[in-house]
Amino acid sequence: MKEKNFIIIRIFLILLCASSAASAEASVTSVKLVPDPWPPYVIGEEGNSPAGGVTVEILTKIFERLENVILEMKLYPWKRALNYAVEGDVDGIWMVVKNEERIQVLEFTEPLLEARALFWYLRSRYPDGIRWETLADLAPYRIVVVRGYEYTKPLFQKSIRCLVN
C-alpha cells in the first residue's frame, strides 16, 4: 500500500514580551494552544483540556522549562481550531500540515515528529485487501475523512466518494 509521509506536527508559538526591564516582578504570560482530538497524539474531548497524548506530553515538558509562561490548551474541532489560529484568537495550534495557504498566515517551527497517513479498512468486508496505486483506484470505495484535514483535498479533486465527519 502506498504511504505518504506527512509532517503533521508543527508548532508556532507567539510569546508576548513580558514586563519592561524596570519592573521588579516578572510577569506571567499565558500561551493558549488549540489542537483537535487526534489519538494517540492528542487525547480528550472537545471543549476540554487534553487528557493526554504523545504531543501533549511533549509540549507540557517544553513549557515546564519556560519561566513565567503558563500553557493553556483546549480541544476544538479541527476547522474551528485552525480558524482560531489563523484569526489570531489563540497563540498557536499544532498537528498542522504545512501547505502554501497556511504558510501565508501561520509561522511554522521545525517538526517535533513525523507520521504517515494510512488507509484503514475492515478485513471482514475486504478479505482480499484493497490494492491501489493511484487515488483513482480508490474510486469504488467510500472513504471517511475529517473535515478540513489536508489529506482530503486530493481525494475531492479526484472525485473520490468521501464521508466527512
PDB file of C-alpha atoms in Angstrom:
ATOM      1  CA  MET A   1       0.000   0.000   0.000  1.00  0.00           C
ATOM      2  CA  LYS A   2       1.317   3.396  -0.944  1.00  0.00           C
ATOM      3  CA  GLU A   3       2.006   5.569   2.072  1.00  0.00           C
ATOM      4  CA  LYS A   4       2.521   9.284   2.052  1.00  0.00           C
ATOM      5  CA  ASN A   5       4.648  10.950   4.661  1.00  0.00           C
ATOM      6  CA  PHE A   6       3.107  13.957   6.273  1.00  0.00           C
ATOM      7  CA  ILE A   7       4.819  16.360   8.519  1.00  0.00           C
ATOM      8  CA  ILE A   8       1.934  16.670  10.877  1.00  0.00           C
ATOM      9  CA  ILE A   9       3.228  18.279  13.917  1.00  0.00           C
ATOM     10  CA  ARG A  10       4.231  21.879  13.646  1.00  0.00           C
ATOM     11  CA  ILE A  11       4.105  24.325  16.422  1.00  0.00           C
ATOM     12  CA  PHE A  12       4.074  28.020  16.178  1.00  0.00           C
ATOM     13  CA  LEU A  13       4.184  29.958  19.373  1.00  0.00           C
ATOM     14  CA  ILE A  14       3.769  33.642  19.783  1.00  0.00           C
ATOM     15  CA  LEU A  15       5.263  34.539  23.111  1.00  0.00           C
ATOM     16  CA  LEU A  16       4.447  38.104  24.008  1.00  0.00           C
ATOM     17  CA  CYS A  17       7.130  40.173  25.618  1.00  0.00           C
ATOM     18  CA  ALA A  18       6.563  40.318  29.344  1.00  0.00           C
ATOM     19  CA  SER A  19       7.011  43.352  31.535  1.00  0.00           C
ATOM     20  CA  SER A  20       9.513  46.121  30.955  1.00  0.00           C
ATOM     21  CA  ALA A  21      13.070  45.887  32.257  1.00  0.00           C
ATOM     22  CA  ALA A  22      12.216  48.330  35.025  1.00  0.00           C
ATOM     23  CA  SER A  23       9.604  46.004  36.506  1.00  0.00           C
ATOM     24  CA  ALA A  24      10.665  44.435  39.786  1.00  0.00           C
ATOM     25  CA  GLU A  25       8.400  41.433  39.405  1.00  0.00           C
ATOM     26  CA  ALA A  26       8.308  39.111  36.431  1.00  0.00           C
ATOM     27  CA  SER A  27       5.014  38.984  34.576  1.00  0.00           C
ATOM     28  CA  VAL A  28       3.426  35.681  33.780  1.00  0.00           C
ATOM     29  CA  THR A  29       2.491  35.101  30.155  1.00  0.00           C
ATOM     30  CA  SER A  30      -0.299  32.733  29.244  1.00  0.00           C
ATOM     31  CA  VAL A  31       0.055  30.872  25.937  1.00  0.00           C
ATOM     32  CA  LYS A  32      -3.165  29.442  24.508  1.00  0.00           C
ATOM     33  CA  LEU A  33      -2.861  26.490  22.122  1.00  0.00           C
ATOM     34  CA  VAL A  34      -5.743  24.714  20.400  1.00  0.00           C
ATOM     35  CA  PRO A  35      -5.413  21.258  18.889  1.00  0.00           C
ATOM     36  CA  ASP A  36      -8.180  18.910  17.849  1.00  0.00           C
ATOM     37  CA  PRO A  37      -8.552  15.447  19.396  1.00  0.00           C
ATOM     38  CA  TRP A  38      -6.440  13.001  17.406  1.00  0.00           C
ATOM     39  CA  PRO A  39      -5.361   9.897  19.344  1.00  0.00           C
ATOM     40  CA  PRO A  40      -2.667   8.906  20.101  1.00  0.00           C
ATOM     41  CA  TYR A  41      -1.218  12.398  19.596  1.00  0.00           C
ATOM     42  CA  VAL A  42      -3.943  14.384  21.369  1.00  0.00           C
ATOM     43  CA  ILE A  43      -6.451  12.615  23.610  1.00  0.00           C
ATOM     44  CA  GLY A  44      -9.541  14.207  25.084  1.00  0.00           C
ATOM     45  CA  GLU A  45     -12.958  15.648  24.446  1.00  0.00           C
ATOM     46  CA  GLU A  46     -13.727  18.809  22.501  1.00  0.00           C
ATOM     47  CA  GLY A  47     -14.315  21.779  24.776  1.00  0.00           C
ATOM     48  CA  ASN A  48     -11.934  20.454  27.429  1.00  0.00           C
ATOM     49  CA  SER A  49      -8.212  20.473  28.060  1.00  0.00           C
ATOM     50  CA  PRO A  50      -6.441  17.434  26.593  1.00  0.00           C
ATOM     51  CA  ALA A  51      -6.382  14.393  28.869  1.00  0.00           C
ATOM     52  CA  GLY A  52      -3.092  13.220  27.386  1.00  0.00           C
ATOM     53  CA  GLY A  53      -1.400  12.141  24.211  1.00  0.00           C
ATOM     54  CA  VAL A  54       2.117  11.954  22.827  1.00  0.00           C
ATOM     55  CA  THR A  55       2.311  15.550  21.618  1.00  0.00           C
ATOM     56  CA  VAL A  56       0.508  16.895  24.676  1.00  0.00           C
ATOM     57  CA  GLU A  57       3.212  15.318  26.835  1.00  0.00           C
ATOM     58  CA  ILE A  58       5.983  16.802  24.654  1.00  0.00           C
ATOM     59  CA  LEU A  59       4.512  20.311  24.778  1.00  0.00           C
ATOM     60  CA  THR A  60       3.845  20.096  28.502  1.00  0.00           C
ATOM     61  CA  LYS A  61       7.508  19.194  29.108  1.00  0.00           C
ATOM     62  CA  ILE A  62       8.688  22.046  26.867  1.00  0.00           C
ATOM     63  CA  PHE A  63       6.530  24.622  28.625  1.00  0.00           C
ATOM     64  CA  GLU A  64       7.518  23.367  32.082  1.00  0.00           C
ATOM     65  CA  ARG A  65      11.038  24.574  31.257  1.00  0.00           C
ATOM     66  CA  LEU A  66       9.892  28.108  30.435  1.00  0.00           C
ATOM     67  CA  GLU A  67       9.840  30.555  33.302  1.00  0.00           C
ATOM     68  CA  ASN A  68       6.787  32.733  33.797  1.00  0.00           C
ATOM     69  CA  VAL A  69       4.857  31.051  30.987  1.00  0.00           C
ATOM     70  CA  ILE A  70       1.630  29.169  31.583  1.00  0.00           C
ATOM     71  CA  LEU A  71       0.393  26.776  28.906  1.00  0.00           C
ATOM     72  CA  GLU A  72      -3.352  26.618  28.307  1.00  0.00           C
ATOM     73  CA  MET A  73      -4.766  24.005  25.931  1.00  0.00           C
ATOM     74  CA  LYS A  74      -8.349  23.457  24.860  1.00  0.00           C
ATOM     75  CA  LEU A  75      -9.630  20.987  22.270  1.00  0.00           C
ATOM     76  CA  TYR A  76     -11.796  22.099  19.370  1.00  0.00           C
ATOM     77  CA  PRO A  77     -12.964  20.540  16.103  1.00  0.00           C
ATOM     78  CA  TRP A  78     -10.171  20.844  13.532  1.00  0.00           C
ATOM     79  CA  LYS A  79     -11.600  23.596  11.327  1.00  0.00           C
ATOM     80  CA  ARG A  80     -12.541  25.738  14.316  1.00  0.00           C
ATOM     81  CA  ALA A  81      -9.109  25.293  15.932  1.00  0.00           C
ATOM     82  CA  LEU A  82      -7.376  26.222  12.680  1.00  0.00           C
ATOM     83  CA  ASN A  83      -9.645  29.253  12.242  1.00  0.00           C
ATOM     84  CA  TYR A  84      -8.881  30.451  15.788  1.00  0.00           C
ATOM     85  CA  ALA A  85      -5.155  30.260  14.989  1.00  0.00           C
ATOM     86  CA  VAL A  86      -5.474  31.982  11.608  1.00  0.00           C
ATOM     87  CA  GLU A  87      -7.638  34.768  13.069  1.00  0.00           C
ATOM     88  CA  GLY A  88      -5.224  35.294  15.974  1.00  0.00           C
ATOM     89  CA  ASP A  89      -7.780  34.374  18.624  1.00  0.00           C
ATOM     90  CA  VAL A  90      -5.227  31.977  20.161  1.00  0.00           C
ATOM     91  CA  ASP A  91      -1.448  31.897  20.268  1.00  0.00           C
ATOM     92  CA  GLY A  92      -0.931  28.669  18.396  1.00  0.00           C
ATOM     93  CA  ILE A  93      -2.011  25.328  17.063  1.00  0.00           C
ATOM     94  CA  TRP A  94      -0.153  22.118  16.472  1.00  0.00           C
ATOM     95  CA  MET A  95      -0.711  18.983  14.406  1.00  0.00           C
ATOM     96  CA  VAL A  96      -0.749  21.146  11.279  1.00  0.00           C
ATOM     97  CA  VAL A  97       0.321  20.023   7.824  1.00  0.00           C
ATOM     98  CA  LYS A  98       2.305  22.774   6.140  1.00  0.00           C
ATOM     99  CA  ASN A  99       0.821  23.929   2.832  1.00  0.00           C
ATOM    100  CA  GLU A 100       1.037  27.058   0.678  1.00  0.00           C
ATOM    101  CA  GLU A 101      -2.177  28.551   2.026  1.00  0.00           C
ATOM    102  CA  ARG A 102      -1.153  28.109   5.669  1.00  0.00           C
ATOM    103  CA  ILE A 103       2.367  29.415   5.084  1.00  0.00           C
ATOM    104  CA  GLN A 104       0.774  32.761   4.190  1.00  0.00           C
ATOM    105  CA  VAL A 105      -0.802  33.177   7.635  1.00  0.00           C
ATOM    106  CA  LEU A 106       0.996  30.906  10.114  1.00  0.00           C
ATOM    107  CA  GLU A 107       4.570  30.650  11.352  1.00  0.00           C
ATOM    108  CA  PHE A 108       5.949  27.103  11.403  1.00  0.00           C
ATOM    109  CA  THR A 109       8.725  25.636  13.527  1.00  0.00           C
ATOM    110  CA  GLU A 110      10.744  22.550  12.764  1.00  0.00           C
ATOM    111  CA  PRO A 111       8.634  19.381  13.154  1.00  0.00           C
ATOM    112  CA  LEU A 112       8.566  17.625  16.508  1.00  0.00           C
ATOM    113  CA  LEU A 113       7.809  14.334  14.797  1.00  0.00           C
ATOM    114  CA  GLU A 114       6.620  12.929  11.508  1.00  0.00           C
ATOM    115  CA  ALA A 115       3.852  10.441  10.872  1.00  0.00           C
ATOM    116  CA  ARG A 116       2.405   8.638   7.881  1.00  0.00           C
ATOM    117  CA  ALA A 117      -1.169   8.835   6.726  1.00  0.00           C
ATOM    118  CA  LEU A 118      -2.639   5.415   6.013  1.00  0.00           C
ATOM    119  CA  PHE A 119      -5.894   3.980   4.735  1.00  0.00           C
ATOM    120  CA  TRP A 120      -7.647   1.511   7.050  1.00  0.00           C
ATOM    121  CA  TYR A 121     -10.403  -0.918   6.109  1.00  0.00           C
ATOM    122  CA  LEU A 122     -12.391  -3.805   7.577  1.00  0.00           C
ATOM    123  CA  ARG A 123     -10.723  -7.101   6.755  1.00  0.00           C
ATOM    124  CA  SER A 124     -14.122  -8.827   7.044  1.00  0.00           C
ATOM    125  CA  ARG A 125     -15.511  -6.578   4.310  1.00  0.00           C
ATOM    126  CA  TYR A 126     -12.458  -6.797   2.030  1.00  0.00           C
ATOM    127  CA  PRO A 127     -10.867 -10.192   2.820  1.00  0.00           C
ATOM    128  CA  ASP A 128      -8.570  -9.958  -0.219  1.00  0.00           C
ATOM    129  CA  GLY A 129      -7.449  -6.479   0.758  1.00  0.00           C
ATOM    130  CA  ILE A 130      -7.602  -3.268  -1.216  1.00  0.00           C
ATOM    131  CA  ARG A 131      -4.998  -2.810  -3.908  1.00  0.00           C
ATOM    132  CA  TRP A 132      -4.289   0.665  -5.191  1.00  0.00           C
ATOM    133  CA  GLU A 133      -1.524   2.574  -6.910  1.00  0.00           C
ATOM    134  CA  THR A 134      -3.192   5.926  -7.575  1.00  0.00           C
ATOM    135  CA  LEU A 135      -6.043   7.814  -5.966  1.00  0.00           C
ATOM    136  CA  ALA A 136      -8.209   6.985  -8.978  1.00  0.00           C
ATOM    137  CA  ASP A 137      -8.018   3.318  -7.904  1.00  0.00           C
ATOM    138  CA  LEU A 138      -9.950   4.288  -4.770  1.00  0.00           C
ATOM    139  CA  ALA A 139     -12.998   5.483  -6.738  1.00  0.00           C
ATOM    140  CA  PRO A 140     -15.111   2.371  -5.962  1.00  0.00           C
ATOM    141  CA  TYR A 141     -14.776   2.945  -2.226  1.00  0.00           C
ATOM    142  CA  ARG A 142     -16.225   5.434   0.226  1.00  0.00           C
ATOM    143  CA  ILE A 143     -13.575   6.939   2.480  1.00  0.00           C
ATOM    144  CA  VAL A 144     -14.248   8.563   5.851  1.00  0.00           C
ATOM    145  CA  VAL A 145     -12.338  11.820   6.294  1.00  0.00           C
ATOM    146  CA  VAL A 146     -12.099  14.653   8.810  1.00  0.00           C
ATOM    147  CA  ARG A 147     -13.465  17.991   7.613  1.00  0.00           C
ATOM    148  CA  GLY A 148     -10.660  20.399   6.772  1.00  0.00           C
ATOM    149  CA  TYR A 149      -7.748  17.958   7.014  1.00  0.00           C
ATOM    150  CA  GLU A 150      -5.096  18.480   4.368  1.00  0.00           C
ATOM    151  CA  TYR A 151      -5.313  14.923   3.006  1.00  0.00           C
ATOM    152  CA  THR A 152      -8.912  15.474   1.882  1.00  0.00           C
ATOM    153  CA  LYS A 153      -8.039  17.883  -0.949  1.00  0.00           C
ATOM    154  CA  PRO A 154      -6.529  15.315  -3.353  1.00  0.00           C
ATOM    155  CA  LEU A 155      -9.407  12.918  -2.645  1.00  0.00           C
ATOM    156  CA  PHE A 156     -12.008  15.551  -3.506  1.00  0.00           C
ATOM    157  CA  GLN A 157     -10.038  16.628  -6.588  1.00  0.00           C
ATOM    158  CA  LYS A 158     -10.171  13.032  -7.884  1.00  0.00           C
ATOM    159  CA  SER A 159     -13.907  12.815  -7.048  1.00  0.00           C
ATOM    160  CA  ILE A 160     -13.369  10.047  -4.509  1.00  0.00           C
ATOM    161  CA  ARG A 161     -16.540   9.460  -2.507  1.00  0.00           C
ATOM    162  CA  CYS A 162     -15.865  10.740   0.984  1.00  0.00           C
ATOM    163  CA  LEU A 163     -17.941  10.657   4.126  1.00  0.00           C
ATOM    164  CA  VAL A 164     -16.992  13.804   6.025  1.00  0.00           C
ATOM    165  CA  ASN A 165     -17.329  13.751   9.794  1.00  0.00           C
TER     166      ASN A 165
END
